[in-house]
């Protein structure tokens, strides 16, 4: 029996497994971005990745779990906000947080997966639950932990709501003049409000 035959009959090598997982995850991100959560199936993800559906379940589980993995990867750049808040002083955290978030939305590379996440979360409860779980655990609780206030979690969520709301108006609904005004003007107006949510008495 050759080495190649032995590998085919046994477990795949780690590099092969990692490559398969990456292909599945990339395919899932594309499918969810193009079709949304409801219209995406595990079978479609498997077909796009060039694997059997059983492998998708093997590596990631249910469709909801695949979506969560795809969201976590796509949302990873937004977690920079957490680091910005933790590492810098609180007296100008509103501008730093606002600038990072809108920097992600203005970049076409990071905007596409963010749009897919927001649209899926708005239209589907299962996707919304994943979004809430990820944002709460990975972002908002850690930001709240930096704030010295009894209502720290509420403050962090209100700051996030301010940013998400403006982003929805600009990039999803595309309401004018918010959609076309220079992003620096938005940052100048929104940052003090975010700062107020986080640190004002």
mmCIF file with all atom_site columns, N, CA and C in Angstrom, residues 121-191:
data_model
loop_
_atom_site.group_PDB
_atom_site.id
_atom_site.type_symbol
_atom_site.label_atom_id
_atom_site.label_alt_id
_atom_site.label_comp_id
_atom_site.label_asym_id
_atom_site.label_entity_id
_atom_site.label_seq_id
_atom_site.pdbx_PDB_ins_code
_atom_site.Cartn_x
_atom_site.Cartn_y
_atom_site.Cartn_z
_atom_site.occupancy
_atom_site.B_iso_or_equiv
_atom_site.pdbx_formal_charge
_atom_site.auth_seq_id
_atom_site.auth_comp_id
_atom_site.auth_asym_id
_atom_site.auth_atom_id
_atom_site.pdbx_PDB_model_num
ATOM 1   N N  . UNK A 1 121 ? -28.963 39.573 10.036 1.00 0.00 ? 121 UNK A N  1
ATOM 2   C CA . UNK A 1 121 ? -29.423 39.751 11.410 1.00 0.00 ? 121 UNK A CA 1
ATOM 3   C C  . UNK A 1 121 ? -30.771 40.466 11.466 1.00 0.00 ? 121 UNK A C  1
ATOM 4   N N  . UNK A 1 122 ? -30.990 41.394 10.535 1.00 0.00 ? 122 UNK A N  1
ATOM 5   C CA . UNK A 1 122 ? -32.256 42.132 10.499 1.00 0.00 ? 122 UNK A CA 1
ATOM 6   C C  . UNK A 1 122 ? -33.395 41.241 10.032 1.00 0.00 ? 122 UNK A C  1
ATOM 7   N N  . UNK A 1 123 ? -33.112 40.332 9.111  1.00 0.00 ? 123 UNK A N  1
ATOM 8   C CA . UNK A 1 123 ? -34.171 39.545 8.476  1.00 0.00 ? 123 UNK A CA 1
ATOM 9   C C  . UNK A 1 123 ? -34.450 38.193 9.121  1.00 0.00 ? 123 UNK A C  1
ATOM 10  N N  . UNK A 1 124 ? -33.516 37.673 9.919  1.00 0.00 ? 124 UNK A N  1
ATOM 11  C CA . UNK A 1 124 ? -33.649 36.311 10.431 1.00 0.00 ? 124 UNK A CA 1
ATOM 12  C C  . UNK A 1 124 ? -33.294 36.254 11.907 1.00 0.00 ? 124 UNK A C  1
ATOM 13  N N  . UNK A 1 125 ? -34.186 35.688 12.723 1.00 0.00 ? 125 UNK A N  1
ATOM 14  C CA . UNK A 1 125 ? -33.957 35.630 14.159 1.00 0.00 ? 125 UNK A CA 1
ATOM 15  C C  . UNK A 1 125 ? -32.740 34.771 14.505 1.00 0.00 ? 125 UNK A C  1
ATOM 16  N N  . UNK A 1 126 ? -32.550 33.666 13.790 1.00 0.00 ? 126 UNK A N  1
ATOM 17  C CA . UNK A 1 126 ? -31.394 32.808 14.067 1.00 0.00 ? 126 UNK A CA 1
ATOM 18  C C  . UNK A 1 126 ? -30.092 33.568 13.833 1.00 0.00 ? 126 UNK A C  1
ATOM 19  N N  . UNK A 1 127 ? -30.044 34.330 12.742 1.00 0.00 ? 127 UNK A N  1
ATOM 20  C CA . UNK A 1 127 ? -28.855 35.131 12.452 1.00 0.00 ? 127 UNK A CA 1
ATOM 21  C C  . UNK A 1 127 ? -28.709 36.257 13.469 1.00 0.00 ? 127 UNK A C  1
ATOM 22  N N  . UNK A 1 128 ? -29.832 36.849 13.879 1.00 0.00 ? 128 UNK A N  1
ATOM 23  C CA . UNK A 1 128 ? -29.788 37.914 14.881 1.00 0.00 ? 128 UNK A CA 1
ATOM 24  C C  . UNK A 1 128 ? -29.241 37.390 16.206 1.00 0.00 ? 128 UNK A C  1
ATOM 25  N N  . UNK A 1 129 ? -29.636 36.172 16.576 1.00 0.00 ? 129 UNK A N  1
ATOM 26  C CA . UNK A 1 129 ? -29.163 35.580 17.826 1.00 0.00 ? 129 UNK A CA 1
ATOM 27  C C  . UNK A 1 129 ? -27.653 35.377 17.796 1.00 0.00 ? 129 UNK A C  1
ATOM 28  N N  . UNK A 1 130 ? -27.142 34.915 16.670 1.00 0.00 ? 130 UNK A N  1
ATOM 29  C CA . UNK A 1 130 ? -25.695 34.740 16.519 1.00 0.00 ? 130 UNK A CA 1
ATOM 30  C C  . UNK A 1 130 ? -24.995 36.086 16.630 1.00 0.00 ? 130 UNK A C  1
ATOM 31  N N  . UNK A 1 131 ? -25.542 37.096 15.954 1.00 0.00 ? 131 UNK A N  1
ATOM 32  C CA . UNK A 1 131 ? -24.954 38.435 15.969 1.00 0.00 ? 131 UNK A CA 1
ATOM 33  C C  . UNK A 1 131 ? -24.919 39.001 17.387 1.00 0.00 ? 131 UNK A C  1
ATOM 34  N N  . UNK A 1 132 ? -26.048 38.868 18.111 1.00 0.00 ? 132 UNK A N  1
ATOM 35  C CA . UNK A 1 132 ? -26.100 39.378 19.484 1.00 0.00 ? 132 UNK A CA 1
ATOM 36  C C  . UNK A 1 132 ? -25.091 38.667 20.375 1.00 0.00 ? 132 UNK A C  1
ATOM 37  N N  . UNK A 1 133 ? -25.021 37.353 20.232 1.00 0.00 ? 133 UNK A N  1
ATOM 38  C CA . UNK A 1 133 ? -24.122 36.565 21.069 1.00 0.00 ? 133 UNK A CA 1
ATOM 39  C C  . UNK A 1 133 ? -22.666 36.958 20.818 1.00 0.00 ? 133 UNK A C  1
ATOM 40  N N  . UNK A 1 134 ? -22.302 37.098 19.567 1.00 0.00 ? 134 UNK A N  1
ATOM 41  C CA . UNK A 1 134 ? -20.924 37.428 19.218 1.00 0.00 ? 134 UNK A CA 1
ATOM 42  C C  . UNK A 1 134 ? -20.561 38.841 19.657 1.00 0.00 ? 134 UNK A C  1
ATOM 43  N N  . UNK A 1 135 ? -21.419 39.806 19.337 1.00 0.00 ? 135 UNK A N  1
ATOM 44  C CA . UNK A 1 135 ? -21.127 41.196 19.673 1.00 0.00 ? 135 UNK A CA 1
ATOM 45  C C  . UNK A 1 135 ? -21.092 41.392 21.182 1.00 0.00 ? 135 UNK A C  1
ATOM 46  N N  . UNK A 1 136 ? -22.040 40.760 21.882 1.00 0.00 ? 136 UNK A N  1
ATOM 47  C CA . UNK A 1 136 ? -22.085 40.916 23.332 1.00 0.00 ? 136 UNK A CA 1
ATOM 48  C C  . UNK A 1 136 ? -20.857 40.317 24.002 1.00 0.00 ? 136 UNK A C  1
ATOM 49  N N  . UNK A 1 137 ? -20.514 39.095 23.610 1.00 0.00 ? 137 UNK A N  1
ATOM 50  C CA . UNK A 1 137 ? -19.404 38.401 24.269 1.00 0.00 ? 137 UNK A CA 1
ATOM 51  C C  . UNK A 1 137 ? -18.044 38.957 23.873 1.00 0.00 ? 137 UNK A C  1
ATOM 52  N N  . UNK A 1 138 ? -17.882 39.243 22.589 1.00 0.00 ? 138 UNK A N  1
ATOM 53  C CA . UNK A 1 138 ? -16.566 39.610 22.085 1.00 0.00 ? 138 UNK A CA 1
ATOM 54  C C  . UNK A 1 138 ? -16.267 41.102 22.151 1.00 0.00 ? 138 UNK A C  1
ATOM 55  N N  . UNK A 1 139 ? -17.306 41.915 22.162 1.00 0.00 ? 139 UNK A N  1
ATOM 56  C CA . UNK A 1 139 ? -17.060 43.350 22.029 1.00 0.00 ? 139 UNK A CA 1
ATOM 57  C C  . UNK A 1 139 ? -17.618 44.165 23.183 1.00 0.00 ? 139 UNK A C  1
ATOM 58  N N  . UNK A 1 140 ? -18.948 44.146 23.362 1.00 0.00 ? 140 UNK A N  1
ATOM 59  C CA . UNK A 1 140 ? -19.565 45.084 24.284 1.00 0.00 ? 140 UNK A CA 1
ATOM 60  C C  . UNK A 1 140 ? -19.193 44.832 25.750 1.00 0.00 ? 140 UNK A C  1
ATOM 61  N N  . UNK A 1 141 ? -19.137 43.564 26.164 1.00 0.00 ? 141 UNK A N  1
ATOM 62  C CA . UNK A 1 141 ? -18.785 43.288 27.563 1.00 0.00 ? 141 UNK A CA 1
ATOM 63  C C  . UNK A 1 141 ? -17.362 43.728 27.875 1.00 0.00 ? 141 UNK A C  1
ATOM 64  N N  . UNK A 1 142 ? -16.483 43.612 26.909 1.00 0.00 ? 142 UNK A N  1
ATOM 65  C CA . UNK A 1 142 ? -15.088 43.988 27.146 1.00 0.00 ? 142 UNK A CA 1
ATOM 66  C C  . UNK A 1 142 ? -14.934 45.505 27.189 1.00 0.00 ? 142 UNK A C  1
ATOM 67  N N  . UNK A 1 143 ? -15.708 46.187 26.360 1.00 0.00 ? 143 UNK A N  1
ATOM 68  C CA . UNK A 1 143 ? -15.687 47.648 26.418 1.00 0.00 ? 143 UNK A CA 1
ATOM 69  C C  . UNK A 1 143 ? -16.286 48.116 27.740 1.00 0.00 ? 143 UNK A C  1
ATOM 70  N N  . UNK A 1 144 ? -17.402 47.513 28.125 1.00 0.00 ? 144 UNK A N  1
ATOM 71  C CA . UNK A 1 144 ? -18.053 47.889 29.380 1.00 0.00 ? 144 UNK A CA 1
ATOM 72  C C  . UNK A 1 144 ? -17.125 47.667 30.570 1.00 0.00 ? 144 UNK A C  1
ATOM 73  N N  . UNK A 1 145 ? -16.287 46.642 30.488 1.00 0.00 ? 145 UNK A N  1
ATOM 74  C CA . UNK A 1 145 ? -15.370 46.352 31.576 1.00 0.00 ? 145 UNK A CA 1
ATOM 75  C C  . UNK A 1 145 ? -14.360 47.454 31.829 1.00 0.00 ? 145 UNK A C  1
ATOM 76  N N  . UNK A 1 146 ? -14.142 48.299 30.847 1.00 0.00 ? 146 UNK A N  1
ATOM 77  C CA . UNK A 1 146 ? -13.200 49.412 30.997 1.00 0.00 ? 146 UNK A CA 1
ATOM 78  C C  . UNK A 1 146 ? -13.862 50.632 31.654 1.00 0.00 ? 146 UNK A C  1
ATOM 79  N N  . UNK A 1 147 ? -15.178 50.682 31.636 1.00 0.00 ? 147 UNK A N  1
ATOM 80  C CA . UNK A 1 147 ? -15.883 51.861 32.123 1.00 0.00 ? 147 UNK A CA 1
ATOM 81  C C  . UNK A 1 147 ? -16.138 51.755 33.630 1.00 0.00 ? 147 UNK A C  1
ATOM 82  N N  . UNK A 1 148 ? -15.889 52.839 34.330 1.00 0.00 ? 148 UNK A N  1
ATOM 83  C CA . UNK A 1 148 ? -16.106 52.866 35.770 1.00 0.00 ? 148 UNK A CA 1
ATOM 84  C C  . UNK A 1 148 ? -17.477 53.479 36.043 1.00 0.00 ? 148 UNK A C  1
ATOM 85  N N  . UNK A 1 149 ? -18.516 52.685 35.797 1.00 0.00 ? 149 UNK A N  1
ATOM 86  C CA . UNK A 1 149 ? -19.880 53.176 35.985 1.00 0.00 ? 149 UNK A CA 1
ATOM 87  C C  . UNK A 1 149 ? -20.797 51.992 36.273 1.00 0.00 ? 149 UNK A C  1
ATOM 88  N N  . UNK A 1 150 ? -21.831 52.184 37.104 1.00 0.00 ? 150 UNK A N  1
ATOM 89  C CA . UNK A 1 150 ? -22.728 51.076 37.433 1.00 0.00 ? 150 UNK A CA 1
ATOM 90  C C  . UNK A 1 150 ? -23.552 50.598 36.241 1.00 0.00 ? 150 UNK A C  1
ATOM 91  N N  . UNK A 1 151 ? -23.754 51.490 35.272 1.00 0.00 ? 151 UNK A N  1
ATOM 92  C CA . UNK A 1 151 ? -24.531 51.131 34.081 1.00 0.00 ? 151 UNK A CA 1
ATOM 93  C C  . UNK A 1 151 ? -23.619 50.971 32.864 1.00 0.00 ? 151 UNK A C  1
ATOM 94  N N  . UNK A 1 152 ? -22.439 50.393 33.083 1.00 0.00 ? 152 UNK A N  1
ATOM 95  C CA . UNK A 1 152 ? -21.427 50.307 32.030 1.00 0.00 ? 152 UNK A CA 1
ATOM 96  C C  . UNK A 1 152 ? -21.923 49.542 30.797 1.00 0.00 ? 152 UNK A C  1
ATOM 97  N N  . UNK A 1 153 ? -22.637 48.437 30.999 1.00 0.00 ? 153 UNK A N  1
ATOM 98  C CA . UNK A 1 153 ? -23.106 47.657 29.851 1.00 0.00 ? 153 UNK A CA 1
ATOM 99  C C  . UNK A 1 153 ? -24.118 48.442 29.026 1.00 0.00 ? 153 UNK A C  1
ATOM 100 N N  . UNK A 1 154 ? -25.003 49.162 29.696 1.00 0.00 ? 154 UNK A N  1
ATOM 101 C CA . UNK A 1 154 ? -25.967 49.995 28.983 1.00 0.00 ? 154 UNK A CA 1
ATOM 102 C C  . UNK A 1 154 ? -25.252 51.074 28.187 1.00 0.00 ? 154 UNK A C  1
ATOM 103 N N  . UNK A 1 155 ? -24.258 51.717 28.793 1.00 0.00 ? 155 UNK A N  1
ATOM 104 C CA . UNK A 1 155 ? -23.499 52.761 28.102 1.00 0.00 ? 155 UNK A CA 1
ATOM 105 C C  . UNK A 1 155 ? -22.835 52.208 26.837 1.00 0.00 ? 155 UNK A C  1
ATOM 106 N N  . UNK A 1 156 ? -22.202 51.048 26.974 1.00 0.00 ? 156 UNK A N  1
ATOM 107 C CA . UNK A 1 156 ? -21.512 50.455 25.824 1.00 0.00 ? 156 UNK A CA 1
ATOM 108 C C  . UNK A 1 156 ? -22.497 50.104 24.722 1.00 0.00 ? 156 UNK A C  1
ATOM 109 N N  . UNK A 1 157 ? -23.661 49.579 25.089 1.00 0.00 ? 157 UNK A N  1
ATOM 110 C CA . UNK A 1 157 ? -24.653 49.211 24.085 1.00 0.00 ? 157 UNK A CA 1
ATOM 111 C C  . UNK A 1 157 ? -25.265 50.438 23.413 1.00 0.00 ? 157 UNK A C  1
ATOM 112 N N  . UNK A 1 158 ? -25.464 51.520 24.159 1.00 0.00 ? 158 UNK A N  1
ATOM 113 C CA . UNK A 1 158 ? -25.980 52.747 23.553 1.00 0.00 ? 158 UNK A CA 1
ATOM 114 C C  . UNK A 1 158 ? -24.964 53.340 22.572 1.00 0.00 ? 158 UNK A C  1
ATOM 115 N N  . UNK A 1 159 ? -23.686 53.265 22.929 1.00 0.00 ? 159 UNK A N  1
ATOM 116 C CA . UNK A 1 159 ? -22.645 53.739 22.014 1.00 0.00 ? 159 UNK A CA 1
ATOM 117 C C  . UNK A 1 159 ? -22.656 52.913 20.731 1.00 0.00 ? 159 UNK A C  1
ATOM 118 N N  . UNK A 1 160 ? -22.784 51.593 20.891 1.00 0.00 ? 160 UNK A N  1
ATOM 119 C CA . UNK A 1 160 ? -22.839 50.721 19.718 1.00 0.00 ? 160 UNK A CA 1
ATOM 120 C C  . UNK A 1 160 ? -24.083 50.999 18.892 1.00 0.00 ? 160 UNK A C  1
ATOM 121 N N  . UNK A 1 161 ? -25.218 51.236 19.565 1.00 0.00 ? 161 UNK A N  1
ATOM 122 C CA . UNK A 1 161 ? -26.462 51.520 18.853 1.00 0.00 ? 161 UNK A CA 1
ATOM 123 C C  . UNK A 1 161 ? -26.341 52.793 18.024 1.00 0.00 ? 161 UNK A C  1
ATOM 124 N N  . UNK A 1 162 ? -25.656 53.790 18.565 1.00 0.00 ? 162 UNK A N  1
ATOM 125 C CA . UNK A 1 162 ? -25.442 55.038 17.828 1.00 0.00 ? 162 UNK A CA 1
ATOM 126 C C  . UNK A 1 162 ? -24.678 54.774 16.536 1.00 0.00 ? 162 UNK A C  1
ATOM 127 N N  . UNK A 1 163 ? -23.620 53.982 16.638 1.00 0.00 ? 163 UNK A N  1
ATOM 128 C CA . UNK A 1 163 ? -22.781 53.699 15.476 1.00 0.00 ? 163 UNK A CA 1
ATOM 129 C C  . UNK A 1 163 ? -23.493 52.804 14.464 1.00 0.00 ? 163 UNK A C  1
ATOM 130 N N  . UNK A 1 164 ? -24.175 51.781 14.955 1.00 0.00 ? 164 UNK A N  1
ATOM 131 C CA . UNK A 1 164 ? -24.893 50.873 14.056 1.00 0.00 ? 164 UNK A CA 1
ATOM 132 C C  . UNK A 1 164 ? -26.022 51.611 13.345 1.00 0.00 ? 164 UNK A C  1
ATOM 133 N N  . UNK A 1 165 ? -26.722 52.474 14.078 1.00 0.00 ? 165 UNK A N  1
ATOM 134 C CA . UNK A 1 165 ? -27.826 53.216 13.482 1.00 0.00 ? 165 UNK A CA 1
ATOM 135 C C  . UNK A 1 165 ? -27.380 54.111 12.342 1.00 0.00 ? 165 UNK A C  1
ATOM 136 N N  . UNK A 1 166 ? -26.304 54.856 12.562 1.00 0.00 ? 166 UNK A N  1
ATOM 137 C CA . UNK A 1 166 ? -25.796 55.735 11.502 1.00 0.00 ? 166 UNK A CA 1
ATOM 138 C C  . UNK A 1 166 ? -25.272 54.906 10.334 1.00 0.00 ? 166 UNK A C  1
ATOM 139 N N  . UNK A 1 167 ? -24.597 53.802 10.633 1.00 0.00 ? 167 UNK A N  1
ATOM 140 C CA . UNK A 1 167 ? -24.099 52.928 9.571  1.00 0.00 ? 167 UNK A CA 1
ATOM 141 C C  . UNK A 1 167 ? -25.242 52.360 8.740  1.00 0.00 ? 167 UNK A C  1
ATOM 142 N N  . UNK A 1 168 ? -26.338 51.983 9.386  1.00 0.00 ? 168 UNK A N  1
ATOM 143 C CA . UNK A 1 168 ? -27.509 51.490 8.658  1.00 0.00 ? 168 UNK A CA 1
ATOM 144 C C  . UNK A 1 168 ? -28.050 52.558 7.713  1.00 0.00 ? 168 UNK A C  1
ATOM 145 N N  . UNK A 1 169 ? -28.159 53.785 8.210  1.00 0.00 ? 169 UNK A N  1
ATOM 146 C CA . UNK A 1 169 ? -28.680 54.881 7.397  1.00 0.00 ? 169 UNK A CA 1
ATOM 147 C C  . UNK A 1 169 ? -27.773 55.166 6.200  1.00 0.00 ? 169 UNK A C  1
ATOM 148 N N  . UNK A 1 170 ? -26.470 55.081 6.407  1.00 0.00 ? 170 UNK A N  1
ATOM 149 C CA . UNK A 1 170 ? -25.517 55.458 5.358  1.00 0.00 ? 170 UNK A CA 1
ATOM 150 C C  . UNK A 1 170 ? -25.271 54.343 4.350  1.00 0.00 ? 170 UNK A C  1
ATOM 151 N N  . UNK A 1 171 ? -25.078 53.109 4.841  1.00 0.00 ? 171 UNK A N  1
ATOM 152 C CA . UNK A 1 171 ? -24.609 52.041 3.962  1.00 0.00 ? 171 UNK A CA 1
ATOM 153 C C  . UNK A 1 171 ? -25.678 51.033 3.555  1.00 0.00 ? 171 UNK A C  1
ATOM 154 N N  . UNK A 1 172 ? -26.744 50.901 4.341  1.00 0.00 ? 172 UNK A N  1
ATOM 155 C CA . UNK A 1 172 ? -27.789 49.922 4.031  1.00 0.00 ? 172 UNK A CA 1
ATOM 156 C C  . UNK A 1 172 ? -29.016 50.606 3.426  1.00 0.00 ? 172 UNK A C  1
ATOM 157 N N  . UNK A 1 173 ? -29.589 51.565 4.162  1.00 0.00 ? 173 UNK A N  1
ATOM 158 C CA . UNK A 1 173 ? -30.761 52.288 3.659  1.00 0.00 ? 173 UNK A CA 1
ATOM 159 C C  . UNK A 1 173 ? -30.354 53.344 2.641  1.00 0.00 ? 173 UNK A C  1
ATOM 160 N N  . UNK A 1 174 ? -29.159 53.902 2.817  1.00 0.00 ? 174 UNK A N  1
ATOM 161 C CA . UNK A 1 174 ? -28.592 54.915 1.918  1.00 0.00 ? 174 UNK A CA 1
ATOM 162 C C  . UNK A 1 174 ? -29.484 56.151 1.826  1.00 0.00 ? 174 UNK A C  1
ATOM 163 N N  . UNK A 1 175 ? -29.862 56.653 2.975  1.00 0.00 ? 175 UNK A N  1
ATOM 164 C CA . UNK A 1 175 ? -30.686 57.858 3.039  1.00 0.00 ? 175 UNK A CA 1
ATOM 165 C C  . UNK A 1 175 ? -29.811 59.101 2.908  1.00 0.00 ? 175 UNK A C  1
ATOM 166 N N  . UNK A 1 176 ? -30.229 59.994 2.053  1.00 0.00 ? 176 UNK A N  1
ATOM 167 C CA . UNK A 1 176 ? -29.494 61.248 1.855  1.00 0.00 ? 176 UNK A CA 1
ATOM 168 C C  . UNK A 1 176 ? -29.945 62.299 2.865  1.00 0.00 ? 176 UNK A C  1
ATOM 169 N N  . UNK A 1 177 ? -29.035 63.197 3.270  1.00 0.00 ? 177 UNK A N  1
ATOM 170 C CA . UNK A 1 177 ? -27.653 63.352 2.806  1.00 0.00 ? 177 UNK A CA 1
ATOM 171 C C  . UNK A 1 177 ? -26.626 62.499 3.549  1.00 0.00 ? 177 UNK A C  1
ATOM 172 N N  . UNK A 1 178 ? -27.088 61.681 4.511  1.00 0.00 ? 178 UNK A N  1
ATOM 173 C CA . UNK A 1 178 ? -26.138 60.869 5.287  1.00 0.00 ? 178 UNK A CA 1
ATOM 174 C C  . UNK A 1 178 ? -25.318 59.952 4.383  1.00 0.00 ? 178 UNK A C  1
ATOM 175 N N  . UNK A 1 179 ? -25.933 59.426 3.328  1.00 0.00 ? 179 UNK A N  1
ATOM 176 C CA . UNK A 1 179 ? -25.262 58.441 2.470  1.00 0.00 ? 179 UNK A CA 1
ATOM 177 C C  . UNK A 1 179 ? -24.089 59.029 1.691  1.00 0.00 ? 179 UNK A C  1
ATOM 178 N N  . UNK A 1 180 ? -24.158 60.303 1.364  1.00 0.00 ? 180 UNK A N  1
ATOM 179 C CA . UNK A 1 180 ? -23.121 60.854 0.481  1.00 0.00 ? 180 UNK A CA 1
ATOM 180 C C  . UNK A 1 180 ? -22.226 61.905 1.132  1.00 0.00 ? 180 UNK A C  1
ATOM 181 N N  . UNK A 1 181 ? -22.570 62.348 2.340  1.00 0.00 ? 181 UNK A N  1
ATOM 182 C CA . UNK A 1 181 ? -21.733 63.349 2.986  1.00 0.00 ? 181 UNK A CA 1
ATOM 183 C C  . UNK A 1 181 ? -20.360 62.758 3.294  1.00 0.00 ? 181 UNK A C  1
ATOM 184 N N  . UNK A 1 182 ? -19.353 63.614 3.346  1.00 0.00 ? 182 UNK A N  1
ATOM 185 C CA . UNK A 1 182 ? -17.998 63.148 3.649  1.00 0.00 ? 182 UNK A CA 1
ATOM 186 C C  . UNK A 1 182 ? -17.965 62.472 5.016  1.00 0.00 ? 182 UNK A C  1
ATOM 187 N N  . UNK A 1 183 ? -17.279 61.342 5.077  1.00 0.00 ? 183 UNK A N  1
ATOM 188 C CA . UNK A 1 183 ? -17.272 60.550 6.312  1.00 0.00 ? 183 UNK A CA 1
ATOM 189 C C  . UNK A 1 183 ? -16.664 61.313 7.477  1.00 0.00 ? 183 UNK A C  1
ATOM 190 N N  . UNK A 1 184 ? -15.755 62.243 7.200  1.00 0.00 ? 184 UNK A N  1
ATOM 191 C CA . UNK A 1 184 ? -15.155 63.031 8.281  1.00 0.00 ? 184 UNK A CA 1
ATOM 192 C C  . UNK A 1 184 ? -16.191 63.907 8.967  1.00 0.00 ? 184 UNK A C  1
ATOM 193 N N  . UNK A 1 185 ? -17.164 64.391 8.208  1.00 0.00 ? 185 UNK A N  1
ATOM 194 C CA . UNK A 1 185 ? -18.227 65.186 8.810  1.00 0.00 ? 185 UNK A CA 1
ATOM 195 C C  . UNK A 1 185 ? -19.090 64.324 9.733  1.00 0.00 ? 185 UNK A C  1
ATOM 196 N N  . UNK A 1 186 ? -19.334 63.099 9.318  1.00 0.00 ? 186 UNK A N  1
ATOM 197 C CA . UNK A 1 186 ? -20.096 62.175 10.167 1.00 0.00 ? 186 UNK A CA 1
ATOM 198 C C  . UNK A 1 186 ? -19.328 61.895 11.456 1.00 0.00 ? 186 UNK A C  1
ATOM 199 N N  . UNK A 1 187 ? -18.051 61.624 11.337 1.00 0.00 ? 187 UNK A N  1
ATOM 200 C CA . UNK A 1 187 ? -17.229 61.332 12.513 1.00 0.00 ? 187 UNK A CA 1
ATOM 201 C C  . UNK A 1 187 ? -17.239 62.507 13.480 1.00 0.00 ? 187 UNK A C  1
ATOM 202 N N  . UNK A 1 188 ? -17.114 63.734 12.945 1.00 0.00 ? 188 UNK A N  1
ATOM 203 C CA . UNK A 1 188 ? -17.100 64.927 13.808 1.00 0.00 ? 188 UNK A CA 1
ATOM 204 C C  . UNK A 1 188 ? -18.396 65.072 14.598 1.00 0.00 ? 188 UNK A C  1
ATOM 205 N N  . UNK A 1 189 ? -19.524 64.703 13.976 1.00 0.00 ? 189 UNK A N  1
ATOM 206 C CA . UNK A 1 189 ? -20.818 64.879 14.636 1.00 0.00 ? 189 UNK A CA 1
ATOM 207 C C  . UNK A 1 189 ? -21.184 63.704 15.547 1.00 0.00 ? 189 UNK A C  1
ATOM 208 N N  . UNK A 1 190 ? -20.803 62.494 15.143 1.00 0.00 ? 190 UNK A N  1
ATOM 209 C CA . UNK A 1 190 ? -21.206 61.306 15.887 1.00 0.00 ? 190 UNK A CA 1
ATOM 210 C C  . UNK A 1 190 ? -20.279 61.022 17.067 1.00 0.00 ? 190 UNK A C  1
ATOM 211 N N  . UNK A 1 191 ? -18.993 61.268 16.907 1.00 0.00 ? 191 UNK A N  1
ATOM 212 C CA . UNK A 1 191 ? -18.022 60.929 17.954 1.00 0.00 ? 191 UNK A CA 1
ATOM 213 C C  . UNK A 1 191 ? -18.352 61.541 19.315 1.00 0.00 ? 191 UNK A C  1
#
